[in-house]
């Protein structure tokens, strides 16, 4: 068996207040002042309400989006999502796993868990991929490439963006796998931020997504499985 690739560890610039901001925004969502389908205050408005930077708010919103609580619509803003039809666990309870700190051993266990879920999602979709879905994924990859190449984009956000994997799960349509993926994505972002690094360079992730997309378009399920495993399951230096 060939050796695993290694993560290219990139130090995170800010690890200070974003978890507190997450809790404040979560409290706002739980208060039912905003109903599913309604738009959240803008990043600027949230930053002013919480007396923090827009960058910190953006980080917090990224975590909440990865957990499925909110969704960003291009050109429209950020919206509260409908609660999932199937709920296996509470992401807040899952997040308690890192209250004592994040170690390499914890990250290795998290990598194993995420690899298993992502492989199941991508293998399943490889059999049912169609032209419409492939086009949506291609447009998303290009959108992310343009978004993350802008100078005002935070490097930490781009390296921890999981929208491609989330979109594949949505296209696959398995509500149990979608729910499990949301929980692991939420924990993934929180854990790496607390560890103080991002796991890979944005350009590497972009190129790997393109390779996975080509395999999905060809409906080569074994190639898809191999590539998504290589994408997630890397050694930690």
CSV table of C-alpha atoms in Angstrom, one decimal:
chain,number,residue,atom,x,y,z
A,1,UNK,CA,0.0,0.0,0.0
A,2,UNK,CA,1.5,3.4,-1.0
A,3,UNK,CA,2.2,5.9,1.8
A,4,UNK,CA,-0.4,8.4,2.5
A,5,UNK,CA,0.0,12.0,1.4
A,6,UNK,CA,0.7,14.5,4.2
A,7,UNK,CA,-1.4,17.5,5.1
A,8,UNK,CA,0.3,20.8,4.3
A,9,UNK,CA,-0.2,22.5,7.6
A,10,UNK,CA,-0.9,26.2,7.3
A,11,UNK,CA,-1.0,28.2,10.6
A,12,UNK,CA,-4.3,29.9,11.3
A,13,UNK,CA,-3.9,33.7,11.8
A,14,UNK,CA,-6.8,34.1,14.3
A,15,UNK,CA,-8.1,31.6,16.8
A,16,UNK,CA,-9.4,34.1,19.4
A,17,UNK,CA,-13.1,35.0,19.6
A,18,UNK,CA,-14.8,33.1,16.8
A,19,UNK,CA,-16.1,30.3,19.2
A,20,UNK,CA,-17.8,32.9,21.4
A,21,UNK,CA,-19.3,34.5,18.3
A,22,UNK,CA,-20.6,31.1,17.2
A,23,UNK,CA,-22.4,30.8,20.5
A,24,UNK,CA,-23.9,34.3,20.3
A,25,UNK,CA,-25.2,33.7,16.8
A,26,UNK,CA,-26.5,30.2,17.8
A,27,UNK,CA,-28.4,31.8,20.6
A,28,UNK,CA,-29.9,34.2,18.1
A,29,UNK,CA,-31.0,31.4,15.9
A,30,UNK,CA,-32.4,29.3,18.8
A,31,UNK,CA,-34.4,32.3,20.1
A,32,UNK,CA,-36.7,32.0,17.1
A,33,UNK,CA,-36.4,35.7,16.3
A,34,UNK,CA,-35.4,34.4,12.8
A,35,UNK,CA,-37.6,31.8,11.2
A,36,UNK,CA,-36.4,29.2,8.7
A,37,UNK,CA,-36.0,30.7,5.3
A,38,UNK,CA,-35.5,34.2,6.7
A,39,UNK,CA,-32.3,36.2,6.1
A,40,UNK,CA,-29.8,36.8,8.9
A,41,UNK,CA,-28.4,40.2,9.6
A,42,UNK,CA,-25.4,41.0,7.3
A,43,UNK,CA,-21.8,40.4,8.4
A,44,UNK,CA,-21.5,44.1,9.0
A,45,UNK,CA,-24.6,44.3,11.2
A,46,UNK,CA,-23.6,41.2,13.2
A,47,UNK,CA,-20.1,42.6,13.7
A,48,UNK,CA,-21.6,45.8,15.0
A,49,UNK,CA,-24.1,44.0,17.3
A,50,UNK,CA,-21.3,41.8,18.8
A,51,UNK,CA,-18.6,44.5,18.7
A,52,UNK,CA,-16.2,42.2,16.8
A,53,UNK,CA,-14.5,42.2,13.4
A,54,UNK,CA,-16.3,41.2,10.2
A,55,UNK,CA,-13.6,38.6,9.7
A,56,UNK,CA,-14.4,36.9,13.0
A,57,UNK,CA,-18.1,36.9,12.1
A,58,UNK,CA,-17.3,35.4,8.7
A,59,UNK,CA,-15.4,32.6,10.4
A,60,UNK,CA,-18.3,31.9,12.7
A,61,UNK,CA,-20.8,31.9,9.9
A,62,UNK,CA,-18.6,29.4,8.0
A,63,UNK,CA,-18.8,27.0,10.9
A,64,UNK,CA,-22.5,27.3,11.2
A,65,UNK,CA,-22.9,26.8,7.5
A,66,UNK,CA,-20.8,23.6,7.6
A,67,UNK,CA,-23.2,22.3,10.3
A,68,UNK,CA,-26.2,23.0,8.2
A,69,UNK,CA,-27.8,25.7,10.4
A,70,UNK,CA,-27.5,28.4,7.8
A,71,UNK,CA,-26.9,28.7,4.1
A,72,UNK,CA,-25.3,31.4,1.9
A,73,UNK,CA,-27.1,32.4,-1.3
A,74,UNK,CA,-24.9,34.2,-3.8
A,75,UNK,CA,-26.0,37.8,-4.1
A,76,UNK,CA,-28.8,37.4,-1.5
A,77,UNK,CA,-27.2,36.9,1.9
A,78,UNK,CA,-27.2,34.3,4.6
A,79,UNK,CA,-30.4,32.4,5.6
A,80,UNK,CA,-31.6,30.1,8.4
A,81,UNK,CA,-32.3,26.7,7.0
A,82,UNK,CA,-35.1,24.3,7.7
A,83,UNK,CA,-34.4,21.8,10.5
A,84,UNK,CA,-33.3,18.5,9.0
A,85,UNK,CA,-36.0,15.8,8.5
A,86,UNK,CA,-33.6,13.3,10.2
A,87,UNK,CA,-31.6,14.4,13.2
A,88,UNK,CA,-29.2,11.8,14.6
A,89,UNK,CA,-27.5,13.9,17.1
A,90,UNK,CA,-26.8,17.4,18.3
A,91,UNK,CA,-23.8,19.2,16.9
A,92,UNK,CA,-23.4,21.1,20.1
A,93,UNK,CA,-23.0,17.8,22.0
A,94,UNK,CA,-20.5,16.6,19.4
A,95,UNK,CA,-18.5,19.9,19.8
A,96,UNK,CA,-18.1,19.1,23.5
A,97,UNK,CA,-15.5,16.5,22.4
A,98,UNK,CA,-13.0,19.3,21.8
A,99,UNK,CA,-13.6,21.2,25.1
A,100,UNK,CA,-10.5,19.6,26.6
A,101,UNK,CA,-8.4,20.6,23.6
A,102,UNK,CA,-7.4,19.2,20.2
A,103,UNK,CA,-4.5,16.7,19.9
A,104,UNK,CA,-3.0,14.9,17.0
A,105,UNK,CA,-4.7,11.7,18.2
A,106,UNK,CA,-8.1,13.4,18.1
A,107,UNK,CA,-7.5,14.8,14.6
A,108,UNK,CA,-6.5,11.3,13.4
A,109,UNK,CA,-9.7,9.8,14.8
A,110,UNK,CA,-11.7,12.6,13.2
A,111,UNK,CA,-9.9,12.0,9.9
A,112,UNK,CA,-10.9,8.3,10.0
A,113,UNK,CA,-14.5,9.2,10.7
A,114,UNK,CA,-14.8,11.8,8.0
A,115,UNK,CA,-13.0,9.6,5.5
A,116,UNK,CA,-15.6,6.9,6.0
A,117,UNK,CA,-18.6,9.2,5.6
A,118,UNK,CA,-17.2,11.1,2.6
A,119,UNK,CA,-16.3,7.8,0.8
A,120,UNK,CA,-19.8,6.5,1.3
A,121,UNK,CA,-21.3,9.7,0.0
A,122,UNK,CA,-19.1,10.0,-3.0
A,123,UNK,CA,-19.3,6.3,-4.0
A,124,UNK,CA,-23.0,6.5,-3.8
A,125,UNK,CA,-23.3,9.6,-5.9
A,126,UNK,CA,-20.8,8.2,-8.5
A,127,UNK,CA,-23.4,5.7,-9.6
A,128,UNK,CA,-26.2,8.3,-10.0
A,129,UNK,CA,-24.2,11.3,-11.2
A,130,UNK,CA,-25.9,13.1,-14.2
A,131,UNK,CA,-25.1,16.0,-16.4
A,132,UNK,CA,-27.1,18.5,-14.4
A,133,UNK,CA,-25.3,17.5,-11.1
A,134,UNK,CA,-21.9,17.6,-12.7
A,135,UNK,CA,-22.5,21.0,-14.1
A,136,UNK,CA,-23.7,22.3,-10.7
A,137,UNK,CA,-20.5,21.0,-9.1
A,138,UNK,CA,-18.3,22.5,-11.9
A,139,UNK,CA,-20.0,25.9,-11.4
A,140,UNK,CA,-19.4,25.6,-7.6
A,141,UNK,CA,-15.7,24.8,-8.0
A,142,UNK,CA,-15.3,27.8,-10.4
A,143,UNK,CA,-17.3,30.1,-8.1
A,144,UNK,CA,-15.1,29.0,-5.1
A,145,UNK,CA,-11.9,29.5,-7.1
A,146,UNK,CA,-12.9,33.1,-8.0
A,147,UNK,CA,-14.2,33.8,-4.5
A,148,UNK,CA,-11.1,32.6,-2.7
A,149,UNK,CA,-8.7,34.3,-5.2
A,150,UNK,CA,-9.9,37.7,-4.1
A,151,UNK,CA,-7.6,39.7,-1.9
A,152,UNK,CA,-10.2,40.3,0.7
A,153,UNK,CA,-10.9,36.6,1.2
A,154,UNK,CA,-9.6,35.0,4.4
A,155,UNK,CA,-7.1,32.2,3.7
A,156,UNK,CA,-8.4,30.2,6.7
A,157,UNK,CA,-12.0,30.2,5.3
A,158,UNK,CA,-10.8,29.0,1.9
A,159,UNK,CA,-8.7,26.1,3.2
A,160,UNK,CA,-11.6,24.9,5.5
A,161,UNK,CA,-14.3,25.3,2.9
A,162,UNK,CA,-16.4,22.1,2.5
A,163,UNK,CA,-19.1,23.3,0.1
A,164,UNK,CA,-18.0,20.9,-2.6
A,165,UNK,CA,-18.4,17.9,-0.4
A,166,UNK,CA,-21.6,19.2,1.0
A,167,UNK,CA,-23.0,19.7,-2.5
A,168,UNK,CA,-22.2,16.1,-3.5
A,169,UNK,CA,-24.1,14.9,-0.4
A,170,UNK,CA,-27.1,17.0,-1.3
A,171,UNK,CA,-27.1,15.7,-4.9
A,172,UNK,CA,-26.9,12.2,-3.5
A,173,UNK,CA,-30.0,12.8,-1.4
A,174,UNK,CA,-29.4,10.4,1.4
A,175,UNK,CA,-30.7,12.3,4.5
A,176,UNK,CA,-28.8,10.1,7.0
A,177,UNK,CA,-25.5,10.6,5.2
A,178,UNK,CA,-26.2,14.3,4.8
A,179,UNK,CA,-26.9,14.6,8.6
A,180,UNK,CA,-23.8,12.7,9.5
A,181,UNK,CA,-21.7,14.7,7.1
A,182,UNK,CA,-23.0,18.0,8.6
A,183,UNK,CA,-22.0,17.0,12.1
A,184,UNK,CA,-18.5,15.9,11.0
A,185,UNK,CA,-18.0,19.1,8.9
A,186,UNK,CA,-19.0,21.2,11.9
A,187,UNK,CA,-16.5,19.3,14.1
A,188,UNK,CA,-13.8,19.4,11.4
A,189,UNK,CA,-13.8,23.2,11.1
A,190,UNK,CA,-13.9,23.7,14.9
A,191,UNK,CA,-11.1,21.2,15.6
A,192,UNK,CA,-8.7,22.5,13.0
A,193,UNK,CA,-9.3,26.1,14.1
A,194,UNK,CA,-8.6,25.2,17.7
A,195,UNK,CA,-5.5,23.2,16.7
A,196,UNK,CA,-4.3,26.4,15.1
A,197,UNK,CA,-3.7,25.2,11.5
A,198,UNK,CA,-5.6,24.6,8.3
A,199,UNK,CA,-5.0,21.1,6.9
A,200,UNK,CA,-4.1,22.0,3.3
A,201,UNK,CA,-3.4,24.8,0.8
A,202,UNK,CA,-6.3,26.2,-1.1
A,203,UNK,CA,-4.8,25.5,-4.5
A,204,UNK,CA,-4.1,21.9,-3.6
A,205,UNK,CA,-7.8,21.4,-2.5
A,206,UNK,CA,-9.0,23.1,-5.7
A,207,UNK,CA,-6.9,20.7,-7.9
A,208,UNK,CA,-8.1,17.7,-5.9
A,209,UNK,CA,-11.7,18.7,-6.3
A,210,UNK,CA,-11.2,19.0,-10.1
A,211,UNK,CA,-9.8,15.5,-10.2
A,212,UNK,CA,-12.7,14.1,-8.1
A,213,UNK,CA,-15.2,15.9,-10.4
A,214,UNK,CA,-13.6,14.3,-13.5
A,215,UNK,CA,-14.0,10.9,-12.0
A,216,UNK,CA,-17.6,11.5,-11.0
A,217,UNK,CA,-18.3,12.7,-14.6
A,218,UNK,CA,-16.9,9.4,-15.9
A,219,UNK,CA,-18.9,7.5,-13.3
A,220,UNK,CA,-15.7,5.7,-12.3
A,221,UNK,CA,-16.7,4.8,-8.7
A,222,UNK,CA,-13.4,3.1,-7.8
A,223,UNK,CA,-11.5,6.2,-8.9
A,224,UNK,CA,-13.9,8.5,-7.0
A,225,UNK,CA,-13.4,6.4,-3.9
A,226,UNK,CA,-9.6,6.4,-4.2
A,227,UNK,CA,-9.5,10.2,-4.8
A,228,UNK,CA,-11.8,11.2,-1.9
A,229,UNK,CA,-9.9,9.0,0.5
A,230,UNK,CA,-6.6,10.6,-0.6
A,231,UNK,CA,-8.3,14.0,-0.3
A,232,UNK,CA,-9.3,13.5,3.3
A,233,UNK,CA,-7.0,10.8,4.8
A,234,UNK,CA,-3.6,12.4,5.0
A,235,UNK,CA,-0.9,12.1,7.6
A,236,UNK,CA,-0.5,14.9,10.2
A,237,UNK,CA,3.1,16.2,10.5
